[in-house]
mmCIF file of C-alpha atoms and ligand atoms in Angstrom:
data_model
loop_
_atom_site.group_PDB
_atom_site.id
_atom_site.type_symbol
_atom_site.label_atom_id
_atom_site.label_comp_id
_atom_site.label_asym_id
_atom_site.label_seq_id
_atom_site.Cartn_x
_atom_site.Cartn_y
_atom_site.Cartn_z
ATOM 1 C CA MET X 1 3.021 66.344 -4.272
ATOM 2 C CA ASN X 2 6.391 67.068 -2.758
ATOM 3 C CA LYS X 3 8.800 64.181 -3.388
ATOM 4 C CA LYS X 4 9.667 63.739 0.280
ATOM 5 C CA ILE X 5 6.001 63.408 1.251
ATOM 6 C CA GLN X 6 5.478 60.967 -1.603
ATOM 7 C CA ILE X 7 8.366 58.877 -0.327
ATOM 8 C CA ILE X 8 7.052 58.919 3.238
ATOM 9 C CA LEU X 9 3.596 57.876 2.071
ATOM 10 C CA LEU X 10 5.075 55.122 -0.008
ATOM 11 C CA ALA X 11 7.236 54.025 2.923
ATOM 12 C CA ILE X 12 4.132 53.719 5.040
ATOM 13 C CA ALA X 13 2.399 51.836 2.254
ATOM 14 C CA LEU X 14 5.366 49.479 1.942
ATOM 15 C CA LEU X 15 5.358 48.859 5.626
ATOM 16 C CA THR X 16 1.927 47.437 5.606
ATOM 17 C CA ALA X 17 1.733 46.461 1.961
ATOM 18 C CA CYS X 18 2.604 42.864 2.468
ATOM 19 C CA ASP X 19 0.208 42.091 5.280
ATOM 20 C CA ASP X 20 -2.530 44.190 3.786
ATOM 21 C CA ASN X 21 -2.169 42.649 0.391
ATOM 22 C CA ARG X 22 -2.288 39.219 1.864
ATOM 23 C CA ARG X 23 -5.291 40.128 3.975
ATOM 24 C CA ILE X 24 -7.075 41.819 1.111
ATOM 25 C CA ASN X 25 -6.277 38.850 -1.041
ATOM 26 C CA ARG X 26 -7.978 36.548 1.376
ATOM 27 C CA GLU X 27 -10.982 38.848 1.696
ATOM 28 C CA ASP X 28 -11.195 39.173 -2.064
ATOM 29 C CA TYR X 29 -10.886 35.478 -2.397
ATOM 30 C CA GLU X 30 -13.661 34.760 0.036
ATOM 31 C CA SER X 31 -16.043 37.445 -1.194
ATOM 32 C CA GLY X 32 -15.135 36.407 -4.735
ATOM 33 C CA ARG X 33 -16.091 32.877 -3.946
ATOM 34 C CA ARG X 34 -19.356 34.026 -2.440
ATOM 35 C CA ASP X 35 -20.147 36.221 -5.425
ATOM 36 C CA ARG X 36 -18.727 33.765 -7.930
ATOM 37 C CA GLU X 37 -16.667 36.628 -9.395
ATOM 38 C CA VAL X 38 -13.995 34.625 -11.068
ATOM 39 C CA ARG X 39 -11.984 37.627 -12.286
ATOM 40 C CA LYS X 40 -11.589 39.116 -8.830
ATOM 41 C CA VAL X 41 -10.495 35.795 -7.379
ATOM 42 C CA ASN X 42 -7.860 35.533 -10.086
ATOM 43 C CA GLU X 43 -6.468 39.041 -9.513
ATOM 44 C CA ALA X 44 -6.015 38.327 -5.819
ATOM 45 C CA GLU X 45 -4.492 34.953 -6.556
ATOM 46 C CA VAL X 46 -2.125 36.453 -9.116
ATOM 47 C CA THR X 47 -0.752 38.958 -6.573
ATOM 48 C CA GLN X 48 -0.415 36.254 -3.949
ATOM 49 C CA LYS X 49 1.401 33.985 -6.405
ATOM 50 C CA ALA X 50 3.705 36.846 -7.454
ATOM 51 C CA PHE X 51 4.721 37.323 -3.803
ATOM 52 C CA GLU X 52 5.504 33.610 -3.558
ATOM 53 C CA MET X 53 7.493 33.572 -6.803
ATOM 54 C CA GLY X 54 9.399 36.738 -5.854
ATOM 55 C CA ASP X 55 10.250 35.279 -2.442
ATOM 56 C CA GLU X 56 11.387 32.034 -4.045
ATOM 57 C CA ILE X 57 13.496 33.678 -6.763
ATOM 58 C CA SER X 58 15.179 36.219 -4.452
ATOM 59 C CA THR X 59 15.981 33.513 -1.887
ATOM 60 C CA ALA X 60 17.393 31.188 -4.551
ATOM 61 C CA ALA X 61 19.453 34.002 -6.085
ATOM 62 C CA GLN X 62 20.788 35.063 -2.681
ATOM 63 C CA GLN X 63 21.783 31.486 -1.812
ATOM 64 C CA GLU X 64 23.404 30.984 -5.182
ATOM 65 C CA LEU X 65 25.395 34.230 -4.877
ATOM 66 C CA MET X 66 26.519 33.456 -1.325
ATOM 67 C CA ALA X 67 27.572 29.879 -2.157
ATOM 68 C CA THR X 68 29.470 30.998 -5.246
ATOM 69 C CA LEU X 69 31.101 33.927 -3.448
ATOM 70 C CA THR X 70 32.312 31.743 -0.576
ATOM 71 C CA LYS X 71 33.712 29.148 -2.979
ATOM 72 C CA VAL X 72 35.490 31.698 -5.187
ATOM 73 C CA ILE X 73 36.994 33.508 -2.165
ATOM 74 C CA GLU X 74 38.386 30.179 -0.935
ATOM 75 C CA GLU X 75 39.822 29.353 -4.340
ATOM 76 C CA SER X 76 41.153 32.720 -5.509
ATOM 77 C CA GLY X 77 41.028 35.144 -2.574
ATOM 78 C CA VAL X 78 38.897 38.258 -2.162
ATOM 79 C CA ALA X 79 40.525 40.248 -4.992
ATOM 80 C CA GLY X 80 39.968 37.275 -7.325
ATOM 81 C CA ALA X 81 36.336 37.190 -6.227
ATOM 82 C CA VAL X 82 35.908 40.870 -7.182
ATOM 83 C CA GLU X 83 36.948 39.935 -10.697
ATOM 84 C CA PHE X 84 34.602 36.965 -10.630
ATOM 85 C CA CYS X 85 31.634 39.122 -9.491
ATOM 86 C CA ASN X 86 32.440 41.605 -12.240
ATOM 87 C CA LEU X 87 32.084 38.896 -14.874
ATOM 88 C CA GLU X 88 29.639 36.440 -13.351
ATOM 89 C CA ALA X 89 27.186 38.176 -10.982
ATOM 90 C CA LEU X 90 24.848 39.200 -13.798
ATOM 91 C CA PRO X 91 24.822 35.890 -15.737
ATOM 92 C CA LEU X 92 24.243 34.075 -12.448
ATOM 93 C CA LEU X 93 21.189 36.224 -11.684
ATOM 94 C CA GLU X 94 19.907 35.811 -15.218
ATOM 95 C CA SER X 95 20.079 32.036 -14.955
ATOM 96 C CA VAL X 96 18.115 32.040 -11.668
ATOM 97 C CA GLY X 97 15.406 34.255 -13.215
ATOM 98 C CA GLN X 98 15.166 32.178 -16.373
ATOM 99 C CA LYS X 99 13.033 29.452 -14.815
ATOM 100 C CA TYR X 100 10.114 31.897 -14.578
ATOM 101 C CA ASN X 101 11.040 34.169 -17.466
ATOM 102 C CA ALA X 102 11.661 36.807 -14.782
ATOM 103 C CA LYS X 103 14.013 39.757 -15.097
ATOM 104 C CA ILE X 104 16.012 39.877 -11.915
ATOM 105 C CA ARG X 105 18.190 42.772 -10.775
ATOM 106 C CA ARG X 106 19.858 44.126 -7.664
ATOM 107 C CA VAL X 107 19.663 47.898 -7.643
ATOM 108 C CA SER X 108 21.272 50.485 -5.404
ATOM 109 C CA ASN X 109 21.716 54.256 -5.191
ATOM 110 C CA ARG X 110 25.202 53.516 -3.852
ATOM 111 C CA TYR X 111 25.953 51.248 -6.764
ATOM 112 C CA ARG X 112 29.204 49.575 -7.687
ATOM 113 C CA ASN X 113 28.168 48.646 -11.207
ATOM 114 C CA PRO X 114 26.502 51.662 -12.883
ATOM 115 C CA ASN X 115 24.054 49.227 -14.533
ATOM 116 C CA ASP X 116 22.598 48.657 -11.065
ATOM 117 C CA ARG X 117 21.227 52.181 -10.807
ATOM 118 C CA PRO X 118 17.459 52.089 -10.205
ATOM 119 C CA ASP X 119 15.202 52.837 -13.173
ATOM 120 C CA GLN X 120 12.016 54.902 -13.055
ATOM 121 C CA ASP X 121 9.823 52.100 -11.739
ATOM 122 C CA GLU X 122 12.375 51.156 -9.088
ATOM 123 C CA GLU X 123 13.430 54.607 -7.873
ATOM 124 C CA MET X 124 10.511 55.416 -5.557
ATOM 125 C CA LEU X 125 10.462 51.941 -4.075
ATOM 126 C CA LEU X 126 14.169 52.060 -3.298
ATOM 127 C CA SER X 127 13.725 55.499 -1.683
ATOM 128 C CA ALA X 128 10.974 54.060 0.487
ATOM 129 C CA TYR X 129 13.210 51.188 1.638
ATOM 130 C CA GLU X 130 15.945 53.752 2.387
ATOM 131 C CA TYR X 131 13.489 55.855 4.373
ATOM 132 C CA ASN X 132 12.382 52.831 6.381
ATOM 133 C CA VAL X 133 15.947 51.799 7.234
ATOM 134 C CA ASP X 134 16.867 55.382 8.235
ATOM 135 C CA ASN X 135 13.873 55.433 10.571
ATOM 136 C CA ASP X 136 14.231 51.925 11.996
ATOM 137 C CA ILE X 137 11.059 50.747 10.327
ATOM 138 C CA LYS X 138 10.962 47.148 9.144
ATOM 139 C CA SER X 139 10.284 46.819 5.405
ATOM 140 C CA GLU X 140 8.255 44.075 3.827
ATOM 141 C CA PRO X 141 8.502 42.890 0.227
ATOM 142 C CA ASN X 142 6.219 44.728 -2.158
ATOM 143 C CA ILE X 143 4.385 44.075 -5.427
ATOM 144 C CA GLN X 144 3.581 46.853 -7.916
ATOM 145 C CA LYS X 145 1.712 46.311 -11.167
ATOM 146 C CA ILE X 146 3.552 48.037 -14.023
ATOM 147 C CA GLU X 147 3.532 48.115 -17.831
ATOM 148 C CA ASN X 148 -0.273 48.227 -18.153
ATOM 149 C CA ASP X 149 -0.626 45.604 -15.445
ATOM 150 C CA GLN X 150 1.179 43.060 -17.605
ATOM 151 C CA VAL X 151 4.207 42.857 -15.289
ATOM 152 C CA LEU X 152 4.317 42.424 -11.526
ATOM 153 C CA LEU X 153 7.347 44.108 -9.993
ATOM 154 C CA TYR X 154 8.462 42.351 -6.812
ATOM 155 C CA THR X 155 10.923 44.268 -4.618
ATOM 156 C CA LYS X 156 12.658 43.413 -1.377
ATOM 157 C CA ALA X 157 15.333 45.199 0.689
ATOM 158 C CA ILE X 158 18.892 43.830 0.638
ATOM 159 C CA THR X 159 20.722 44.512 3.884
ATOM 160 C CA ILE X 160 24.300 43.588 4.761
ATOM 161 C CA PRO X 161 23.908 40.343 6.724
ATOM 162 C CA SER X 162 27.495 39.644 7.737
ATOM 163 C CA GLN X 163 31.181 40.577 7.886
ATOM 164 C CA LEU X 164 31.731 38.646 4.661
ATOM 165 C CA CYS X 165 30.222 41.512 2.663
ATOM 166 C CA LEU X 166 32.464 44.103 4.352
ATOM 167 C CA ASN X 167 35.530 42.577 2.660
ATOM 168 C CA CYS X 168 34.333 44.402 -0.446
ATOM 169 C CA HIS X 169 31.655 46.856 0.781
ATOM 170 C CA GLY X 170 33.044 47.973 4.181
ATOM 171 C CA ASP X 171 35.390 50.748 5.264
ATOM 172 C CA PRO X 172 38.115 51.208 2.598
ATOM 173 C CA GLU X 173 40.686 51.885 5.347
ATOM 174 C CA SER X 174 39.939 49.107 7.824
ATOM 175 C CA ASP X 175 37.734 46.424 6.198
ATOM 176 C CA ILE X 176 38.927 46.244 2.595
ATOM 177 C CA ALA X 177 42.440 44.923 1.909
ATOM 178 C CA PRO X 178 44.634 47.183 -0.290
ATOM 179 C CA ASP X 179 44.827 44.684 -3.176
ATOM 180 C CA VAL X 180 41.028 44.292 -3.096
ATOM 181 C CA LEU X 181 40.497 48.056 -3.095
ATOM 182 C CA ALA X 182 42.891 48.414 -6.031
ATOM 183 C CA LYS X 183 40.932 45.782 -7.985
ATOM 184 C CA ILE X 184 37.612 47.483 -7.169
ATOM 185 C CA ASN X 185 38.916 50.893 -8.259
ATOM 186 C CA GLN X 186 40.328 49.435 -11.453
ATOM 187 C CA LEU X 187 37.089 47.691 -12.469
ATOM 188 C CA TYR X 188 34.644 50.268 -11.051
ATOM 189 C CA PRO X 189 36.127 53.772 -11.239
ATOM 190 C CA GLN X 190 32.791 55.290 -10.113
ATOM 191 C CA ASP X 191 32.257 52.861 -7.223
ATOM 192 C CA LYS X 192 29.896 54.119 -4.502
ATOM 193 C CA ALA X 193 29.451 50.785 -2.722
ATOM 194 C CA THR X 194 31.944 51.051 0.154
ATOM 195 C CA GLY X 195 31.690 52.412 3.706
ATOM 196 C CA HIS X 196 28.924 50.027 4.764
ATOM 197 C CA THR X 197 28.497 48.327 8.129
ATOM 198 C CA GLU X 198 26.477 45.247 9.106
ATOM 199 C CA GLY X 199 22.723 45.836 8.967
ATOM 200 C CA ASP X 200 23.004 48.665 6.375
ATOM 201 C CA LEU X 201 20.708 48.760 3.386
ATOM 202 C CA ARG X 202 22.837 47.729 0.412
ATOM 203 C CA GLY X 203 20.081 47.902 -2.189
ATOM 204 C CA MET X 204 16.991 46.022 -3.233
ATOM 205 C CA TRP X 205 15.935 43.034 -5.262
ATOM 206 C CA SER X 206 13.893 43.993 -8.295
ATOM 207 C CA ILE X 207 12.168 41.077 -9.990
ATOM 208 C CA ARG X 208 9.894 41.652 -12.957
ATOM 209 C CA LEU X 209 7.422 38.821 -13.297
ATOM 210 C CA PRO X 210 5.377 38.704 -16.500
ATOM 211 C CA LYS X 211 1.710 38.325 -15.500
ATOM 212 C CA LYS X 212 1.333 35.516 -18.050
ATOM 213 C CA GLU X 213 4.078 33.596 -16.289
ATOM 214 C CA VAL X 214 2.486 34.105 -12.868
ATOM 215 C CA ILE X 215 -0.868 32.822 -14.150
ATOM 216 C CA LYS X 216 0.872 29.818 -15.699
ATOM 217 C CA ASN X 217 2.185 28.910 -12.252
ATOM 218 C CA LEU X 218 -1.129 29.224 -10.402
HETATM 219 C C1 HEC L 301 34.567 39.663 -3.296
HETATM 220 C C2 HEC L 301 34.006 40.968 -3.116
HETATM 221 C C3 HEC L 301 32.548 41.087 -2.763
HETATM 222 C C4 HEC L 301 31.925 40.581 -1.652
HETATM 223 C C5 HEC L 301 32.520 39.747 -0.540
HETATM 224 C C6 HEC L 301 30.548 41.039 -1.745
HETATM 225 N N1 HEC L 301 30.355 41.783 -2.874
HETATM 226 FE FE1 HEC L 301 28.641 42.731 -3.420
HETATM 227 N N2 HEC L 301 29.522 43.291 -5.166
HETATM 228 C C7 HEC L 301 30.832 43.038 -5.525
HETATM 229 C C8 HEC L 301 31.047 43.433 -6.890
HETATM 230 C C9 HEC L 301 32.359 43.330 -7.663
HETATM 231 C C10 HEC L 301 29.806 43.930 -7.362
HETATM 232 C C11 HEC L 301 29.492 44.439 -8.772
HETATM 233 C C12 HEC L 301 28.988 43.222 -9.582
HETATM 234 C C13 HEC L 301 28.722 43.532 -11.038
HETATM 235 O O1 HEC L 301 29.549 44.213 -11.675
HETATM 236 O O2 HEC L 301 27.682 43.046 -11.548
HETATM 237 C C14 HEC L 301 28.885 43.830 -6.246
HETATM 238 C C15 HEC L 301 27.573 44.227 -6.311
HETATM 239 C C16 HEC L 301 26.653 44.077 -5.291
HETATM 240 C C17 HEC L 301 25.270 44.503 -5.371
HETATM 241 C C18 HEC L 301 24.570 45.110 -6.586
HETATM 242 C C19 HEC L 301 24.495 46.590 -6.513
HETATM 243 C C20 HEC L 301 25.767 47.305 -6.907
HETATM 244 O O3 HEC L 301 26.343 47.963 -6.027
HETATM 245 O O4 HEC L 301 26.208 47.195 -8.073
HETATM 246 C C21 HEC L 301 24.701 44.178 -4.173
HETATM 247 C C22 HEC L 301 23.260 44.424 -3.764
HETATM 248 C C23 HEC L 301 25.724 43.553 -3.365
HETATM 249 N N3 HEC L 301 26.905 43.521 -4.077
HETATM 250 C C24 HEC L 301 25.518 43.064 -2.094
HETATM 251 C C25 HEC L 301 26.446 42.294 -1.411
HETATM 252 C C26 HEC L 301 26.169 41.613 -0.153
HETATM 253 C C27 HEC L 301 24.838 41.688 0.595
HETATM 254 C C28 HEC L 301 27.287 40.921 0.183
HETATM 255 C C29 HEC L 301 27.488 39.976 1.344
HETATM 256 C C30 HEC L 301 26.606 38.840 1.361
HETATM 257 C C31 HEC L 301 28.280 41.202 -0.842
HETATM 258 N N4 HEC L 301 27.733 42.029 -1.788
HETATM 259 C C32 HEC L 301 29.579 40.715 -0.821
HETATM 260 C C33 HEC L 301 31.798 42.480 -4.711
HETATM 261 C C34 HEC L 301 31.552 41.827 -3.526
#
């Protein structure tokens, strides 16, 4: 299949994935109860739980990043905060994911840190979120089963919510101060993460939840 068509199909799937999954889950759950098919009930419950855990982890990580960012900007200015993000963004995400043994990433095709490039599992999903944003379609979080169904990959779009982000991701001429731009260019010579405006897609959350861990939390 042509890649563009694949992306469009996936975008459509993403659009409805959340509601459908939740609806199917309920149907599965009820028919499972009727039929006493324990396995089916569990599969539906596992997906449902993975959505809940993904929502919880991404919200906690977002809050943690925002709180830390605001505090560091107050204490050491925006350029100082660039340095802080360079050193601390990853460890901070790792510590939020640790509670559930989850691997948590923020990925982007317009990445600042080259480590945030999407991998094979993430690439198509990110393209679908990009397609949706380009076409004014609202995206919902998504769950894909990967690695022989042993890992549930939760993804969710990250958009630019406020002016705060533009201090480091906005127009290099008008939004980003010269000392901040110099710091960004020094630490990230291949930076692609500027030129954004409010509401833009900045990337996506990618949270790998081991199935074992999801079941443990049921
Ligand atoms: C003080 C400057 C600064 C501000 C303000 C800022 N960021 Fe960033 N952002 C960075 C830096 C530096 C990185 C690279 C972090 C790393 O090396 O792990 C980054 C990375 C990211 C990434 C990971 C993908 C990539 O490009 O590597 C996302 C997503 C992101 N920022 C979103 C946001 C959002 C949304 C906001 C507003 C809530 C925001 N940022 C505000 C400096 C900033």
